[in-house]
PDB file of C-alpha atoms in Angstrom:
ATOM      1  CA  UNK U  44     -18.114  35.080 -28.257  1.00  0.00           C
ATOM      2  CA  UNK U  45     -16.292  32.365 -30.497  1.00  0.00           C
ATOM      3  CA  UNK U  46     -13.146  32.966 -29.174  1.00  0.00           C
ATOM      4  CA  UNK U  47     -14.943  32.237 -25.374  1.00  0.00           C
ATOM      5  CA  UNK U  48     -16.869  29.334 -26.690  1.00  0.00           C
ATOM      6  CA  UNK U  49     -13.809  27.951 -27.890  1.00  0.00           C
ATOM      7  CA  UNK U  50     -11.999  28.492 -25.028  1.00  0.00           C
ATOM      8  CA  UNK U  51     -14.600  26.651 -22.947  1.00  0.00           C
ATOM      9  CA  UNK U  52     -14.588  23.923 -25.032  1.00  0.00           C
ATOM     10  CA  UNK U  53     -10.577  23.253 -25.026  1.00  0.00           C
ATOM     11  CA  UNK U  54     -10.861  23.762 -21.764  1.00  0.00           C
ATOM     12  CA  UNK U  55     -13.505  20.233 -21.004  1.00  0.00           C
ATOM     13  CA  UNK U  56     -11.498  18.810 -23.775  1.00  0.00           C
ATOM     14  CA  UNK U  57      -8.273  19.138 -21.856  1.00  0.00           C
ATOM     15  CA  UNK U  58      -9.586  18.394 -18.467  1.00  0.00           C
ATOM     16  CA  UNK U  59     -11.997  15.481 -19.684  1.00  0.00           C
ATOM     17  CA  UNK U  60      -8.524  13.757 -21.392  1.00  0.00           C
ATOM     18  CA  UNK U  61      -6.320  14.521 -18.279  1.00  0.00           C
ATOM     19  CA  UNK U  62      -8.975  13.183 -16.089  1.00  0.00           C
ATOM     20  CA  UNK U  63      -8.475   9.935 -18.220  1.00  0.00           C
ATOM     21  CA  UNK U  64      -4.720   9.870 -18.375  1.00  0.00           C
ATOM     22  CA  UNK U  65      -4.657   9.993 -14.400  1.00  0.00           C
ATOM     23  CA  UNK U  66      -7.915   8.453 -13.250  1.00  0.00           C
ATOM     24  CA  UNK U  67      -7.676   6.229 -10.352  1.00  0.00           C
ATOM     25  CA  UNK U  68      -7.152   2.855 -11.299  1.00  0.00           C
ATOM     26  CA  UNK U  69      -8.262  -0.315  -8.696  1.00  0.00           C
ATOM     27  CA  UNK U  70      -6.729  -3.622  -8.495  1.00  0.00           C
ATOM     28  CA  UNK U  71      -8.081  -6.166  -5.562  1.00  0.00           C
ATOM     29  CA  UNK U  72      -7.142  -9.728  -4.090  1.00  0.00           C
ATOM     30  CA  UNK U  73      -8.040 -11.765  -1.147  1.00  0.00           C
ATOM     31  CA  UNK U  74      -5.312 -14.725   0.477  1.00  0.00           C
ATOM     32  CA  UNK U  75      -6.696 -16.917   3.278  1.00  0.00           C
ATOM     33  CA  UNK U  76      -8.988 -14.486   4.639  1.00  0.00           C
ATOM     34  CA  UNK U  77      -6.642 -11.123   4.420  1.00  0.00           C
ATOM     35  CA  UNK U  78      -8.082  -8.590   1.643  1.00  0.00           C
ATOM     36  CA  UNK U  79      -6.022  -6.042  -0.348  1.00  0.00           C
ATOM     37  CA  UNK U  80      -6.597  -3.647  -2.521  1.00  0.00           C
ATOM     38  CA  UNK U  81      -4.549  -1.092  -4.081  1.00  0.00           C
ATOM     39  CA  UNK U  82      -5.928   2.648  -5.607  1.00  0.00           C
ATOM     40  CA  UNK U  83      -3.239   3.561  -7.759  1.00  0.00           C
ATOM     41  CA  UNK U  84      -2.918   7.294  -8.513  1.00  0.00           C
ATOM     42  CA  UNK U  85      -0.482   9.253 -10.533  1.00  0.00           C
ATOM     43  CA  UNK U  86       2.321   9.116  -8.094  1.00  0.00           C
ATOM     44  CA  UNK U  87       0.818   7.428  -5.629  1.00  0.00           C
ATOM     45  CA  UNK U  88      -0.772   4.186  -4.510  1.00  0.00           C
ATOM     46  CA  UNK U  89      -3.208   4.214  -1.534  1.00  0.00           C
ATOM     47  CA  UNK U  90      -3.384   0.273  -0.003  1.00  0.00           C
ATOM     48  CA  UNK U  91      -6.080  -1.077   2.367  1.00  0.00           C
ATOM     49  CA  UNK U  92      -5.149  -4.131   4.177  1.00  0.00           C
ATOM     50  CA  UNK U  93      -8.514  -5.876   6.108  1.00  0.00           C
ATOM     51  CA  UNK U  94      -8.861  -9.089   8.024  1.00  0.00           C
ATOM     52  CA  UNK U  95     -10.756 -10.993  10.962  1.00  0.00           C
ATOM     53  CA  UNK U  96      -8.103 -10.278  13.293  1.00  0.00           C
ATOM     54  CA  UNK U  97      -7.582  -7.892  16.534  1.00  0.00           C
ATOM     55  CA  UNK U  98      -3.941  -7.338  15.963  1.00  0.00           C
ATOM     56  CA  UNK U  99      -1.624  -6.324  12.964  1.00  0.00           C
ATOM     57  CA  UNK U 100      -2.082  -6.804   9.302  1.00  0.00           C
ATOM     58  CA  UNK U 101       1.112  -6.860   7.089  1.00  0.00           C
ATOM     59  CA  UNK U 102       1.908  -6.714   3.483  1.00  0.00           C
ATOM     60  CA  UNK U 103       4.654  -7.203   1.821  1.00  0.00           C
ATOM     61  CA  UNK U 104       5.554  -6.118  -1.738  1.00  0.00           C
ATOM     62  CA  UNK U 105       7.718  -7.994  -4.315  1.00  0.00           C
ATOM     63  CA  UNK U 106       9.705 -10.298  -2.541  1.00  0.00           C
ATOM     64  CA  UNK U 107      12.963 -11.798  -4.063  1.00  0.00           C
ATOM     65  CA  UNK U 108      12.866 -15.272  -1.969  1.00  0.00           C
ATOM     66  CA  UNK U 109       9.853 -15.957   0.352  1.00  0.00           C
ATOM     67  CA  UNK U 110      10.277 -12.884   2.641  1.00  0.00           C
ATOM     68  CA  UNK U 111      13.501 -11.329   1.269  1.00  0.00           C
ATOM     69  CA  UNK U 112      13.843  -7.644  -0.314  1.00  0.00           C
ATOM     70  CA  UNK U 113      10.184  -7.006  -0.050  1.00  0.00           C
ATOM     71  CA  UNK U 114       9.240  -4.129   0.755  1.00  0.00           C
ATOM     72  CA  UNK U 115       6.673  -4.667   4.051  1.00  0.00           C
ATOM     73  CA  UNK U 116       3.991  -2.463   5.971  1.00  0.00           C
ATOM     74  CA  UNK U 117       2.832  -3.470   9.009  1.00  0.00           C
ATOM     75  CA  UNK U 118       0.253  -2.050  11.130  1.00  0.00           C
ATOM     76  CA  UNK U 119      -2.380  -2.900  14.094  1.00  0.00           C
ATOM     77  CA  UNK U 120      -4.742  -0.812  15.700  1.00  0.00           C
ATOM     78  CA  UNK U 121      -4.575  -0.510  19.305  1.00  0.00           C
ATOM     79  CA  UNK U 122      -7.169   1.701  21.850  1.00  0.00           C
ATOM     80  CA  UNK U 123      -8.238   3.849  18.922  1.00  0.00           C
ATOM     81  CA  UNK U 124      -4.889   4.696  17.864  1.00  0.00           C
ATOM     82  CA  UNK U 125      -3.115   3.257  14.555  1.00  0.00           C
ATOM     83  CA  UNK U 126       0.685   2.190  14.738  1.00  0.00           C
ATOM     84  CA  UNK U 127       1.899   1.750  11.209  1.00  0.00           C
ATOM     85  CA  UNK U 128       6.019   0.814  10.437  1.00  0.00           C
ATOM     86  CA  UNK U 129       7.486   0.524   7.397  1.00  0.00           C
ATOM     87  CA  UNK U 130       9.876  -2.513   7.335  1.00  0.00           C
ATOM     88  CA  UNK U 131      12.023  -4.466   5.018  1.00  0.00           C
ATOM     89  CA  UNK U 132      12.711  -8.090   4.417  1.00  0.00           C
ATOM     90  CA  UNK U 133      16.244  -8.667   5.390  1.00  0.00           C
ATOM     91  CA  UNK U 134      16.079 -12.332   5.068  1.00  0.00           C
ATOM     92  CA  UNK U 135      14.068 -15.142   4.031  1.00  0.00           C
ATOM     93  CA  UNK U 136      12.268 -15.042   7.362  1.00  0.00           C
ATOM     94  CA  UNK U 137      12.755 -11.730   8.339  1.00  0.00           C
ATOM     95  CA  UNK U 138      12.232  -8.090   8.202  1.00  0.00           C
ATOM     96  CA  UNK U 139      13.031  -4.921  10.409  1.00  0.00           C
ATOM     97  CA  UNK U 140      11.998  -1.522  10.396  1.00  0.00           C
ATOM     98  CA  UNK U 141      13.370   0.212   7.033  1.00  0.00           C
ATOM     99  CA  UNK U 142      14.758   3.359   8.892  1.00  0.00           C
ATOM    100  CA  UNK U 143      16.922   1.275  11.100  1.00  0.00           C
ATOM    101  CA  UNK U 144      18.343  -0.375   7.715  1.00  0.00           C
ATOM    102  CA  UNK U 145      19.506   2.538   6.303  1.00  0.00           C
ATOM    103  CA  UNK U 146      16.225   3.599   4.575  1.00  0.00           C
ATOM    104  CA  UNK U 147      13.501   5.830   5.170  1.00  0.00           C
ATOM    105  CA  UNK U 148       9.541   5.946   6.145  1.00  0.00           C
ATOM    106  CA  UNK U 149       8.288   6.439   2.775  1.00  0.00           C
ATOM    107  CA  UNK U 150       4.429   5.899   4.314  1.00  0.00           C
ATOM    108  CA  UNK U 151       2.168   9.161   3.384  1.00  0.00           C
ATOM    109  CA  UNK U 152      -0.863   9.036   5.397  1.00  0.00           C
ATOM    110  CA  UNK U 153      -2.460   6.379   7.261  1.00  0.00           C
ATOM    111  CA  UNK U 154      -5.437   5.852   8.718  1.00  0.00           C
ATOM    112  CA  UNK U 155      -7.515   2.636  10.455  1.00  0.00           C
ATOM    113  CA  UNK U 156     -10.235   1.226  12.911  1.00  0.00           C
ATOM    114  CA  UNK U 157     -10.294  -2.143  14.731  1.00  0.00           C
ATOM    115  CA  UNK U 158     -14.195  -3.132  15.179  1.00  0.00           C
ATOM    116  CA  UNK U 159     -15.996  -6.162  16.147  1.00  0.00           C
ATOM    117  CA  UNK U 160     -13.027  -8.993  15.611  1.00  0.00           C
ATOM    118  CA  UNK U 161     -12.131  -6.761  12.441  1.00  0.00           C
ATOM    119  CA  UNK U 162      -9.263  -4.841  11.634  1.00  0.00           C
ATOM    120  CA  UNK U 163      -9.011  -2.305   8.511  1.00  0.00           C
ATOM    121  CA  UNK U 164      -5.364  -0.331   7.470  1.00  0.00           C
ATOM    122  CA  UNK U 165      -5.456   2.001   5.055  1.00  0.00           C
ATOM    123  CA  UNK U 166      -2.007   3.812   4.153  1.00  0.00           C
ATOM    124  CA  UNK U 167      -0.884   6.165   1.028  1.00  0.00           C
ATOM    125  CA  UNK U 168       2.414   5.484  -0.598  1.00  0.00           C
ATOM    126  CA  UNK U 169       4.510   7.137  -3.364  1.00  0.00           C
ATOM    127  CA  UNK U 170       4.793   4.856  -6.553  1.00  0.00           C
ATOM    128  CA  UNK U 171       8.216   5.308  -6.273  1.00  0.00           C
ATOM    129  CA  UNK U 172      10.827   6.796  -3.713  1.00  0.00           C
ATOM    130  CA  UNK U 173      14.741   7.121  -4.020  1.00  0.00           C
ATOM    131  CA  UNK U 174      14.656   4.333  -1.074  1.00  0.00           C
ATOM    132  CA  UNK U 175      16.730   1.670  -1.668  1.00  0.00           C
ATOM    133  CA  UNK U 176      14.808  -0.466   0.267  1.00  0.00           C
ATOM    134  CA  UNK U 177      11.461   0.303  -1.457  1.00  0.00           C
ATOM    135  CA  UNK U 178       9.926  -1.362  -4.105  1.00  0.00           C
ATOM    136  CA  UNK U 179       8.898   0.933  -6.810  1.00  0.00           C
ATOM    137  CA  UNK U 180       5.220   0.600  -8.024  1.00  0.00           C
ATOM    138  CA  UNK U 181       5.490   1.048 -11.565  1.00  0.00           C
ATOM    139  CA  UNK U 182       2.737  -0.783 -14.369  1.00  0.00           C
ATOM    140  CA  UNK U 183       3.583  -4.834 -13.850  1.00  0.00           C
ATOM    141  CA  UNK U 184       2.917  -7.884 -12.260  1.00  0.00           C
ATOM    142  CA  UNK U 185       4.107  -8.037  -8.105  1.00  0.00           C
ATOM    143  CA  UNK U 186       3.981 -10.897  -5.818  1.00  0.00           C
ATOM    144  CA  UNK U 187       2.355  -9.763  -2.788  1.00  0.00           C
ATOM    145  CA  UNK U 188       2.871 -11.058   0.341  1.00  0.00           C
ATOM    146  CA  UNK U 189      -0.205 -10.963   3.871  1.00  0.00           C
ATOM    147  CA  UNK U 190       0.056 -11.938   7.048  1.00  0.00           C
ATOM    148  CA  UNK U 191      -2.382 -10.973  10.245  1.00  0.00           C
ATOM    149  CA  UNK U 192      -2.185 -11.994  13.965  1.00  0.00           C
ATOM    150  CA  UNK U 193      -3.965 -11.253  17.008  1.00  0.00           C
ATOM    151  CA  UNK U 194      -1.261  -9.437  18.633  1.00  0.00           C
ATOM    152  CA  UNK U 195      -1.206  -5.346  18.844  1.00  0.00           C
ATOM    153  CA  UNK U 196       2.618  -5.155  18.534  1.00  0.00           C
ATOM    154  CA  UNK U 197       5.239  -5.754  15.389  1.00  0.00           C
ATOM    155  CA  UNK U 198       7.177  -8.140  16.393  1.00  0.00           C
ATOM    156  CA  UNK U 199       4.394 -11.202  17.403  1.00  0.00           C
ATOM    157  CA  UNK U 200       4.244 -14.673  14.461  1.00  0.00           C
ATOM    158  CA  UNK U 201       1.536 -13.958  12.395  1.00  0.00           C
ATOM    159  CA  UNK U 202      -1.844 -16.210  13.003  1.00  0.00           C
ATOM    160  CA  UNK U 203      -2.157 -16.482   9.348  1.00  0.00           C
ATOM    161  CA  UNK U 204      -0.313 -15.690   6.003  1.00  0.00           C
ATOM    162  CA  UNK U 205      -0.749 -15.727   2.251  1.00  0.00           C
ATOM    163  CA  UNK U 206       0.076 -14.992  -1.204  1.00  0.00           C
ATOM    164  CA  UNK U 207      -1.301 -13.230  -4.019  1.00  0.00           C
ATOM    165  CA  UNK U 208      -0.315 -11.713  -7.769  1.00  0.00           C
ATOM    166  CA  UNK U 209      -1.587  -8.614  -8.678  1.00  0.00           C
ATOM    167  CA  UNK U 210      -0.820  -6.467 -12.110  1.00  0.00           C
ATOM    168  CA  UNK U 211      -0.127  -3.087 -11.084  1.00  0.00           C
ATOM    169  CA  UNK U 212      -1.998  -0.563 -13.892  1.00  0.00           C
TER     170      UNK U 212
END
C-alpha cells in the first residue's frame, strides 16, 4: 500500500513539474489596428494574426533591414477557404514564397474565418526548423513585422502596416 501511495504521489509530482516546465506561455501586441499573438509551446509556436480587413494578413518575423531576412506568413481567407504561404524577405521591400528560394513550408496547421469586415489567421509553427530561411523562435526579444490589405491574393500592397517588439518566453 506504501509502495502504491508512493507511486501515486511521484507520479502528480512528476506530471505537476513537467506541466510547469512546458506550459503554454502567451505573449500579445497590437500595430495600427493588426493584432498578434503568439502561444508558444515546447517546440512549437501557434500565431494568430486578426484585423479589420477582407483580404490577407501578414507577419513577418525578425527582420534584418525593414523587410529583409524575415521570415513572413501571409494568408487571406477567400469563399470559406484559407490560403496560407510561407515567404521570405529577399530584400528591403520584398519577399517571395520560401520554397521557391530554396527553403521549405515549415507552416504546421492552419486554420481561419473572414466575418463581417474581419479577418482571423491562425497557423502552428515549429520553434525552430533546419530552414535556412526561417527564423528560429528561441527565448528573446524579435521585431515583428504586420501588414493587412483588402485584397484575397499574395501579391496586392498592403492597406496598412506596422511594427511591434515582442520577448519570446
Amino acid at each position: 500500500m506504501k509502495r502504491t501511495l508512493r507511486f501515486i504521489i511521484s507520479f502528480i509530482l512528476l506530471t505537476g513539474f513537467s506541466g510547469l516546465l512546458f506550459a503554454q506561455q502567451r505573449v500579445a501586441g497590437e500595430s495600427n489596428g493588426i493584432k498578434v499573438s503568439f502561444t508558444v509551446q515546447r517546440d512549437t509556436v501557434e500565431v494568430t494574426m486578426e484585423a479589420a480587413v477582407t483580404g490577407w494578413i501578414a507577419i513577418g518575423i525578425n527582420p534584418s533591414n525593414m523587410m529583409k531576412d524575415a521570415d513572413y506568413k501571409i494568408a487571406y481567407v477567400k469563399d470559406g477557404v484559407v490560403y496560407i504561404r510561407d515567404d521570405y524577405g529577399n530584400g528591403l521591400v520584398s519577399h517571395a514564397e520560401d520554397t521557391r528560394l530554396g527553403g521549405t513550408s515549415d507552416i504546421l496547421s492552419y486554420s481561419g474565418k473572414e466575418e463581417k469586415g474581419y479577418t482571423s489567421i491562425t497557423f502552428v509553427i515549429p520553434r525552430q526548423t533546419n530552414d535556412k530561411n526561417d527564423r528560429p523562435l528561441t527565448p528573446g526579444t524579435y521585431k515583428i513585422l504586420v501588414a493587412a490589405s483588402d485584397s484575397d491574393n499574395f501579391t496586392t500592397k498592403h492597406k496598412t502596416r506596422g511594427s511591434l517588439v515582442i520577448t519570446m518566453p
